[in-house]
Coordinates of C-alpha atoms and ligand atoms in Angstrom, one line a residue:
M1 CA 0.0 0.0 0.0
S2 CA 1.3 3.5 -0.8
S3 CA 2.4 5.5 2.2
V4 CA 0.9 8.7 0.6
E5 CA -2.4 9.4 2.3
A6 CA -5.4 10.2 0.1
F7 CA -6.6 13.2 2.0
D8 CA -5.6 15.7 4.7
V9 CA -7.7 15.4 7.8
V10 CA -7.4 19.2 8.5
D11 CA -9.2 19.8 5.2
L12 CA -12.0 17.5 6.2
I13 CA -12.3 19.3 9.6
R14 CA -12.4 22.7 7.8
T15 CA -15.0 21.4 5.4
K16 CA -17.4 20.4 8.1
R17 CA -16.6 23.4 10.2
D18 CA -17.7 25.6 7.3
R19 CA -20.9 23.5 6.7
G20 CA -19.7 21.7 3.7
E21 CA -20.3 18.1 2.7
L22 CA -17.7 15.3 2.9
S23 CA -17.5 13.0 -0.1
T24 CA -17.8 9.2 0.0
P25 CA -14.1 8.6 -0.6
Q26 CA -13.3 11.2 2.1
I27 CA -15.5 9.5 4.7
D28 CA -14.1 6.0 3.8
W29 CA -10.6 7.3 4.1
L30 CA -11.3 9.1 7.4
I31 CA -12.7 6.0 9.2
D32 CA -10.0 3.8 7.8
A33 CA -7.2 6.3 8.8
F34 CA -8.8 6.8 12.3
T35 CA -8.9 3.0 12.8
R36 CA -5.2 2.7 11.7
G37 CA -4.3 5.4 14.2
Y38 CA -3.2 7.9 11.5
V39 CA -6.0 10.4 12.3
A40 CA -5.3 11.6 15.9
D41 CA -7.9 11.6 18.6
E42 CA -7.9 15.4 18.8
Q43 CA -8.6 15.6 15.1
M44 CA -11.4 13.2 15.2
S45 CA -12.8 15.0 18.3
A46 CA -12.8 18.3 16.4
L47 CA -14.6 16.7 13.5
A48 CA -17.2 15.2 15.8
M49 CA -17.8 18.6 17.3
A50 CA -18.2 20.1 13.8
I51 CA -20.7 17.3 12.9
L52 CA -22.6 18.0 16.2
L53 CA -22.8 21.7 15.3
N54 CA -23.4 21.5 11.6
G55 CA -25.0 18.1 11.0
M56 CA -24.6 15.7 8.0
E57 CA -26.6 14.9 4.9
R58 CA -28.3 11.6 4.7
R59 CA -25.7 10.4 2.2
E60 CA -22.9 11.3 4.5
I61 CA -24.5 9.5 7.4
R62 CA -25.0 6.4 5.3
D63 CA -21.3 6.6 4.2
L64 CA -20.2 7.0 7.8
T65 CA -22.2 4.0 8.8
M66 CA -20.9 1.8 6.0
A67 CA -17.3 2.9 6.7
M68 CA -17.7 1.9 10.4
I69 CA -19.1 -1.4 9.4
A70 CA -16.2 -2.0 7.1
S71 CA -13.8 -1.3 10.0
G72 CA -14.6 -4.7 11.4
E73 CA -16.2 -8.1 10.9
R74 CA -19.7 -8.7 9.5
M75 CA -21.7 -11.6 10.9
S76 CA -24.2 -13.6 8.9
F77 CA -27.1 -15.7 10.1
A78 CA -27.7 -17.0 6.5
S79 CA -27.0 -20.6 7.6
L80 CA -29.9 -20.6 10.1
D81 CA -33.1 -22.1 8.8
K82 CA -35.2 -19.4 10.4
P83 CA -35.6 -15.6 10.0
T84 CA -33.8 -13.3 12.5
S85 CA -35.3 -10.2 14.1
D86 CA -33.6 -7.9 16.7
K87 CA -34.5 -4.9 18.8
H88 CA -32.4 -2.0 19.9
S89 CA -33.4 0.5 22.6
T90 CA -31.8 3.9 22.9
G91 CA -31.9 3.3 26.7
G92 CA -33.9 4.4 29.6
V93 CA -34.6 3.9 33.3
G94 CA -36.0 0.5 34.3
D95 CA -35.8 -0.7 30.7
K96 CA -35.6 -4.4 31.0
I97 CA -37.7 -5.2 28.0
T98 CA -35.1 -7.2 26.1
L99 CA -35.3 -9.9 28.9
P100 CA -38.9 -11.0 28.3
L101 CA -38.9 -9.9 24.7
A102 CA -36.2 -12.1 23.2
P103 CA -37.7 -15.4 24.5
L104 CA -41.2 -14.3 23.6
V105 CA -40.3 -13.7 20.0
A106 CA -38.3 -16.9 19.8
V107 CA -41.4 -18.9 20.7
F108 CA -42.6 -18.2 17.1
G109 CA -39.6 -19.7 15.4
V110 CA -37.9 -16.3 14.8
A111 CA -34.3 -16.2 16.0
V112 CA -33.3 -13.2 18.2
P113 CA -29.6 -12.4 18.2
Q114 CA -29.3 -9.7 20.9
L115 CA -25.8 -8.4 21.1
S116 CA -26.0 -6.2 24.2
G117 CA -23.8 -3.9 26.2
R118 CA -23.2 -2.9 29.8
G119 CA -24.6 0.2 31.4
L120 CA -22.8 3.5 31.7
G121 CA -24.3 6.4 33.7
H122 CA -27.9 6.3 34.7
T123 CA -29.1 3.8 32.0
G124 CA -28.6 0.2 32.9
G125 CA -27.1 -2.4 30.7
T126 CA -28.8 -5.7 29.7
L127 CA -25.7 -7.7 30.4
D128 CA -25.4 -6.2 33.9
K129 CA -29.0 -7.2 34.7
L130 CA -28.5 -10.8 33.4
E131 CA -25.3 -11.2 35.3
S132 CA -27.4 -11.1 38.5
I133 CA -28.4 -14.7 37.7
P134 CA -25.9 -17.1 39.3
G135 CA -23.6 -18.7 36.7
W136 CA -24.9 -16.8 33.7
R137 CA -22.2 -16.1 31.1
A138 CA -22.3 -13.0 28.8
A139 CA -19.3 -13.9 26.5
L140 CA -20.1 -16.4 23.8
T141 CA -18.1 -17.3 20.7
N142 CA -19.7 -16.8 17.3
D143 CA -20.1 -20.6 17.1
E144 CA -21.8 -20.9 20.5
M145 CA -24.1 -18.1 19.5
M146 CA -25.1 -19.8 16.2
V147 CA -25.7 -23.1 18.0
Q148 CA -27.9 -21.4 20.6
L149 CA -29.9 -19.5 18.0
A150 CA -30.5 -22.8 16.1
D151 CA -31.5 -24.7 19.2
V152 CA -33.1 -22.3 21.7
G153 CA -33.8 -19.4 19.2
A154 CA -32.8 -16.5 21.5
V155 CA -29.4 -15.3 22.6
I156 CA -28.5 -12.3 24.7
C157 CA -24.8 -11.9 24.9
A158 CA -21.9 -9.5 24.8
A159 CA -21.1 -7.9 21.4
G160 CA -17.6 -9.0 20.5
S161 CA -15.0 -6.3 19.9
G162 CA -14.9 -7.3 16.2
L163 CA -18.1 -5.4 15.3
A164 CA -17.5 -1.9 14.1
P165 CA -14.3 -1.2 16.1
A166 CA -14.1 2.3 14.6
D167 CA -17.3 3.1 16.5
K168 CA -15.9 1.8 19.7
R169 CA -13.0 4.3 19.5
L170 CA -15.2 7.1 18.3
Y171 CA -17.8 6.6 21.0
A172 CA -15.0 6.7 23.7
L173 CA -13.9 10.1 22.3
R174 CA -17.5 11.4 22.1
D175 CA -18.0 10.5 25.7
T176 CA -15.2 12.7 26.8
T177 CA -15.7 15.7 24.4
G178 CA -19.4 16.5 24.8
T179 CA -20.3 15.1 21.4
V180 CA -22.4 12.2 22.2
E181 CA -25.7 13.9 21.4
A182 CA -25.1 14.5 17.6
I183 CA -27.9 12.6 15.7
P184 CA -25.6 11.6 12.7
L185 CA -23.1 10.2 15.2
I186 CA -25.7 8.3 17.4
A187 CA -27.5 7.0 14.3
S188 CA -24.3 5.7 12.6
S189 CA -23.0 4.3 15.9
I190 CA -26.1 2.3 16.7
M191 CA -26.8 1.2 13.1
S192 CA -23.2 0.2 12.2
K193 CA -23.2 -2.3 15.0
K194 CA -26.7 -3.6 14.2
I195 CA -26.1 -3.9 10.4
A196 CA -22.7 -5.6 11.0
E197 CA -24.4 -8.1 13.4
G198 CA -26.4 -9.4 10.4
T199 CA -30.0 -9.4 11.6
G200 CA -32.6 -9.6 8.9
A201 CA -35.1 -7.3 10.7
L202 CA -34.7 -4.7 13.3
V203 CA -37.1 -2.8 15.6
L204 CA -35.8 0.4 17.2
D205 CA -37.2 1.5 20.5
V206 CA -36.4 5.2 20.4
K207 CA -37.2 6.8 23.7
F208 CA -38.0 10.4 24.5
G209 CA -38.4 12.2 27.8
S210 CA -36.7 12.8 31.1
G211 CA -34.9 9.4 31.3
A212 CA -33.9 9.2 27.6
F213 CA -31.0 10.3 25.5
M214 CA -33.3 12.6 23.6
Q215 CA -35.4 14.6 26.0
D216 CA -37.7 16.1 23.4
Y217 CA -40.0 14.2 21.1
E218 CA -39.0 16.0 17.9
R219 CA -35.3 15.1 18.2
A220 CA -36.2 11.5 19.1
E221 CA -38.3 11.4 16.0
E222 CA -35.5 12.7 13.8
L223 CA -33.1 10.1 15.3
A224 CA -35.7 7.4 14.6
R225 CA -36.2 8.5 11.0
T226 CA -32.5 8.7 10.4
M227 CA -31.9 5.1 11.8
V228 CA -34.9 3.6 9.9
A229 CA -33.5 5.1 6.7
L230 CA -30.0 3.7 7.4
G231 CA -31.3 0.2 8.1
T232 CA -33.6 0.2 5.1
D233 CA -30.8 1.4 2.8
A234 CA -28.6 -1.4 4.1
G235 CA -31.3 -4.1 3.3
V236 CA -32.4 -4.6 6.9
A237 CA -36.2 -4.4 7.4
T238 CA -36.3 -1.7 10.0
T239 CA -39.0 0.2 11.9
A240 CA -39.0 2.3 15.0
L241 CA -41.4 2.9 17.9
L242 CA -41.2 6.2 19.7
T243 CA -41.8 5.5 23.3
D244 CA -42.3 7.6 26.5
M245 CA -39.4 7.6 29.0
N246 CA -40.6 10.4 31.2
V247 CA -41.5 7.8 34.0
P248 CA -39.4 4.8 34.9
L249 CA -40.6 1.6 33.1
G250 CA -42.2 -0.8 35.5
L251 CA -41.6 -0.9 39.2
A252 CA -38.0 -2.1 39.4
I253 CA -34.9 -0.1 38.7
G254 CA -31.6 -1.9 39.1
N255 CA -30.3 -5.3 38.0
A256 CA -31.5 -8.3 40.1
N257 CA -34.8 -6.6 40.7
E258 CA -35.3 -6.0 37.0
V259 CA -34.7 -9.7 36.3
R260 CA -37.3 -10.5 39.0
E261 CA -39.8 -8.2 37.3
S262 CA -39.0 -9.7 33.8
V263 CA -39.7 -13.2 35.2
E264 CA -43.0 -11.9 36.5
V265 CA -43.9 -10.8 32.9
L266 CA -42.8 -14.1 31.5
A267 CA -45.1 -15.8 34.1
G268 CA -48.0 -13.8 32.7
G269 CA -48.0 -11.0 35.3
G270 CA -45.8 -7.9 35.8
P271 CA -46.5 -4.2 35.6
A272 CA -48.9 -3.1 32.8
D273 CA -46.5 -0.7 31.1
V274 CA -43.7 -3.4 30.9
V275 CA -46.2 -5.8 29.4
E276 CA -47.6 -3.2 27.0
L277 CA -44.2 -2.3 25.6
T278 CA -43.0 -6.0 25.5
L279 CA -46.1 -6.9 23.5
A280 CA -45.8 -3.9 21.1
L281 CA -42.2 -4.6 20.3
A282 CA -42.8 -8.4 20.0
R283 CA -45.6 -7.7 17.5
E284 CA -43.4 -5.4 15.5
M285 CA -40.4 -7.8 15.4
L286 CA -42.7 -10.6 14.4
T287 CA -44.5 -8.5 11.7
L288 CA -41.1 -7.7 10.1
A289 CA -40.3 -11.4 10.2
G290 CA -43.5 -12.3 8.4
Q291 CA -45.8 -13.2 11.3
P292 CA -48.2 -10.3 11.9
D293 CA -50.8 -12.5 13.5
A294 CA -48.7 -14.3 16.2
D295 CA -50.5 -14.6 19.5
V296 CA -47.9 -12.9 21.7
E297 CA -50.3 -12.5 24.7
G298 CA -51.0 -16.2 24.6
A299 CA -47.3 -17.1 24.6
L300 CA -46.8 -15.1 27.8
A301 CA -50.0 -16.4 29.4
D302 CA -49.4 -20.1 28.8
G303 CA -45.8 -20.3 29.7
R304 CA -44.2 -20.9 26.3
A305 CA -42.1 -17.7 26.6
M306 CA -41.0 -18.7 30.1
D307 CA -39.9 -22.1 28.7
V308 CA -37.7 -20.4 26.2
W309 CA -36.3 -18.0 28.8
K310 CA -35.2 -20.9 31.1
R311 CA -33.6 -22.7 28.1
M312 CA -31.9 -19.5 27.1
I313 CA -30.5 -18.9 30.6
R314 CA -29.4 -22.5 31.0
A315 CA -27.6 -22.5 27.6
Q316 CA -25.4 -19.7 29.0
D317 CA -24.6 -21.6 32.2
G318 CA -27.1 -19.7 34.3
D319 CA -29.5 -21.2 36.8
P320 CA -33.0 -19.7 36.1
D321 CA -34.4 -21.1 39.4
A322 CA -31.6 -19.9 41.7
P323 CA -32.4 -17.1 44.2
L324 CA -31.3 -13.7 43.0
P325 CA -29.0 -11.5 45.2
V326 CA -30.7 -9.4 47.9
A327 CA -29.3 -6.2 49.3
K328 CA -28.0 -5.9 52.8
E329 CA -29.6 -2.6 53.5
T330 CA -32.9 -1.0 52.6
H331 CA -34.5 2.4 53.1
V332 CA -38.2 3.0 52.6
V333 CA -39.6 6.4 51.5
T334 CA -43.2 7.1 52.5
A335 CA -45.9 9.5 51.3
S336 CA -46.0 12.8 53.2
R337 CA -49.8 13.3 52.6
D338 CA -52.9 11.7 51.2
G339 CA -53.4 12.3 47.5
V340 CA -52.5 11.0 44.1
L341 CA -48.9 10.4 42.9
A342 CA -48.7 13.0 40.2
T343 CA -45.1 12.8 39.0
Q344 CA -42.3 10.3 39.1
E345 CA -39.4 11.6 36.9
A346 CA -37.3 9.0 35.3
L347 CA -33.9 10.7 35.2
P348 CA -33.6 11.3 39.0
F349 CA -34.7 7.8 39.7
G350 CA -32.1 6.5 37.3
I351 CA -29.4 8.6 38.9
A352 CA -30.4 7.5 42.4
A353 CA -30.3 3.8 41.4
W354 CA -26.8 4.5 39.9
R355 CA -25.7 6.1 43.1
L356 CA -26.9 3.1 45.1
G357 CA -24.5 1.0 43.1
A358 CA -26.7 -0.4 40.3
G359 CA -24.7 1.4 37.6
R360 CA -21.1 2.3 37.0
A361 CA -19.3 5.6 36.6
R362 CA -16.4 4.1 34.6
Q363 CA -16.5 1.2 32.2
Q364 CA -14.2 -0.9 34.4
D365 CA -16.2 -0.5 37.6
P366 CA -18.3 -3.4 38.9
V367 CA -22.0 -3.0 39.5
I368 CA -23.8 -4.2 42.6
H369 CA -26.5 -6.5 41.4
A370 CA -28.8 -6.3 44.4
A371 CA -28.7 -2.4 44.5
G372 CA -31.6 -0.4 43.1
I373 CA -35.0 1.0 43.7
D374 CA -38.4 -0.8 43.9
L375 CA -41.4 1.5 43.3
H376 CA -44.6 0.8 45.2
A377 CA -46.7 3.4 43.3
K378 CA -46.9 4.8 39.8
P379 CA -48.3 8.2 38.7
G380 CA -52.0 8.2 38.9
D381 CA -52.1 5.9 41.9
E382 CA -53.9 7.1 45.1
V383 CA -51.6 7.1 48.1
R384 CA -52.2 7.6 51.9
A385 CA -49.9 9.5 54.2
G386 CA -47.2 7.1 55.6
Q387 CA -47.7 4.6 52.8
P388 CA -44.4 3.3 51.2
L389 CA -43.7 5.0 47.9
F390 CA -40.4 3.3 47.1
T391 CA -37.6 1.3 48.6
L392 CA -33.9 1.9 48.1
S393 CA -31.6 -1.1 48.3
A394 CA -27.8 -1.0 48.7
D395 CA -25.0 -3.0 50.2
D396 CA -23.9 0.0 52.3
A397 CA -26.3 2.4 54.0
A398 CA -23.8 5.2 53.4
R399 CA -25.1 5.3 49.9
F400 CA -28.6 6.4 50.8
P401 CA -28.1 10.1 51.5
R402 CA -26.7 10.9 48.0
A403 CA -29.4 8.7 46.3
L404 CA -32.1 10.6 48.3
E405 CA -30.5 13.9 47.3
A406 CA -31.0 12.9 43.6
L407 CA -34.7 12.2 44.3
E408 CA -35.5 15.6 45.8
G409 CA -38.4 17.1 43.8
A410 CA -38.5 14.0 41.5
Y411 CA -42.0 12.9 42.7
T412 CA -45.0 14.9 43.8
I413 CA -48.3 14.1 45.5
E414 CA -51.2 16.3 44.4
D415 CA -55.0 16.2 44.6
T416 CA -55.2 15.0 41.0
A417 CA -52.7 13.6 38.5
P418 CA -52.5 14.6 34.8
P419 CA -53.6 11.7 32.5
R420 CA -50.8 9.5 31.1
G421 CA -50.8 8.8 27.4
P422 CA -49.9 5.4 25.9
I423 CA -46.2 4.4 26.1
V424 CA -45.9 3.9 22.3
R425 CA -46.5 7.3 20.7
A426 CA -45.7 6.7 17.1
R427 CA -44.4 4.1 14.7
I428 CA -41.9 5.1 12.0
E429 CA -41.3 3.1 8.9
A430 CA -39.4 3.9 5.7
Ligands
LIG501 N1 -25.6 3.9 21.8 C1 -24.6 3.7 20.9 O1 -24.3 2.5 20.6 N2 -24.1 4.7 20.3 C2 -24.4 6.0 20.5 O2 -23.9 6.9 20.0 C3 -25.4 6.2 21.5 C4 -26.0 5.1 22.1

């Protein structure tokens, strides 16, 4: 290969700074040169900031996504004799939907290859939650994954470092340079990994509101449209649901307690909002895989989804019947007056659970599986003075004051509560 570089990265930074467009060869070179270490972190950071401020055209975002895919391996499920359908959530507080969803969809003969991550900051990670189950193993080889997909039909495991390595480096830079929130960068980051994973269909759960990446609905919708277009252009049947993340999902926020709640859903019970979203996403994933009429409620009610869950956990060395960890210390917060719980803001509850030890501040930190928050009331519920509103759990009582500080003003009791709309606000398709 020639040692002469095709472009000068400073020209590319200037182009974006001055609101110009980068060509396809420029973007291909940029990502390749960044992956090789030729483009320095500070140069890529400057470019990320220019993209955050000035945006990118749809063609540029597609080129960026394809270049990030080309930086690593591309998986294929073509050898499976069943369709594949996956889901990605942009993350929220109490979002454990992947846990009941993957086995539920697999009941219908559609394979679900869920390559998941660990949590950072106030949003939890699916792998952290599942690691509360004694023995459960997140790391699978590609061969193990294929065998499990063929046999059980659902896999939730760690994404290997081979998928879109350029995104991994770029994401780490964005995290430390205030450039995470750029829609072209979020969309290409998420979609490069999902397209490289090789799923045939993909449903995006794009969240808006207090506990979401995108606080306002319009920006969440723009992100959803951008990602749906990227998936569709790459030949992946992709749709998105825009869902409300102003209030925590369900009654459990943490790790072990979110597994417990997911198992309740798989047993045909569980909180109404978790069930509603699980069913909506399952219907969407199955529709894209050619089964619009699948009886998803029936599969939760009659134990078929639970059977797949147990097989899925056992296949990864977990014991689905083992007791989950329980915290050493608890602290109950009660209602100060009679009334109706009017607000319960997702973000402060996510931060409080994180401060209790359920989340991590640095990628290398461990999480405390038993730490978290159990809610005893949801907005709209009537409460009486002295009634428990929520319970904090931690291994060390010294964590309670900072968690309680995060929750100041996060919930209110009034005479009446504003009505809550449905969780799923819109469906976006290409
Ligand atoms: N998740 C990702 O994988 N990338 C982003 O940029 C944001 C969320």
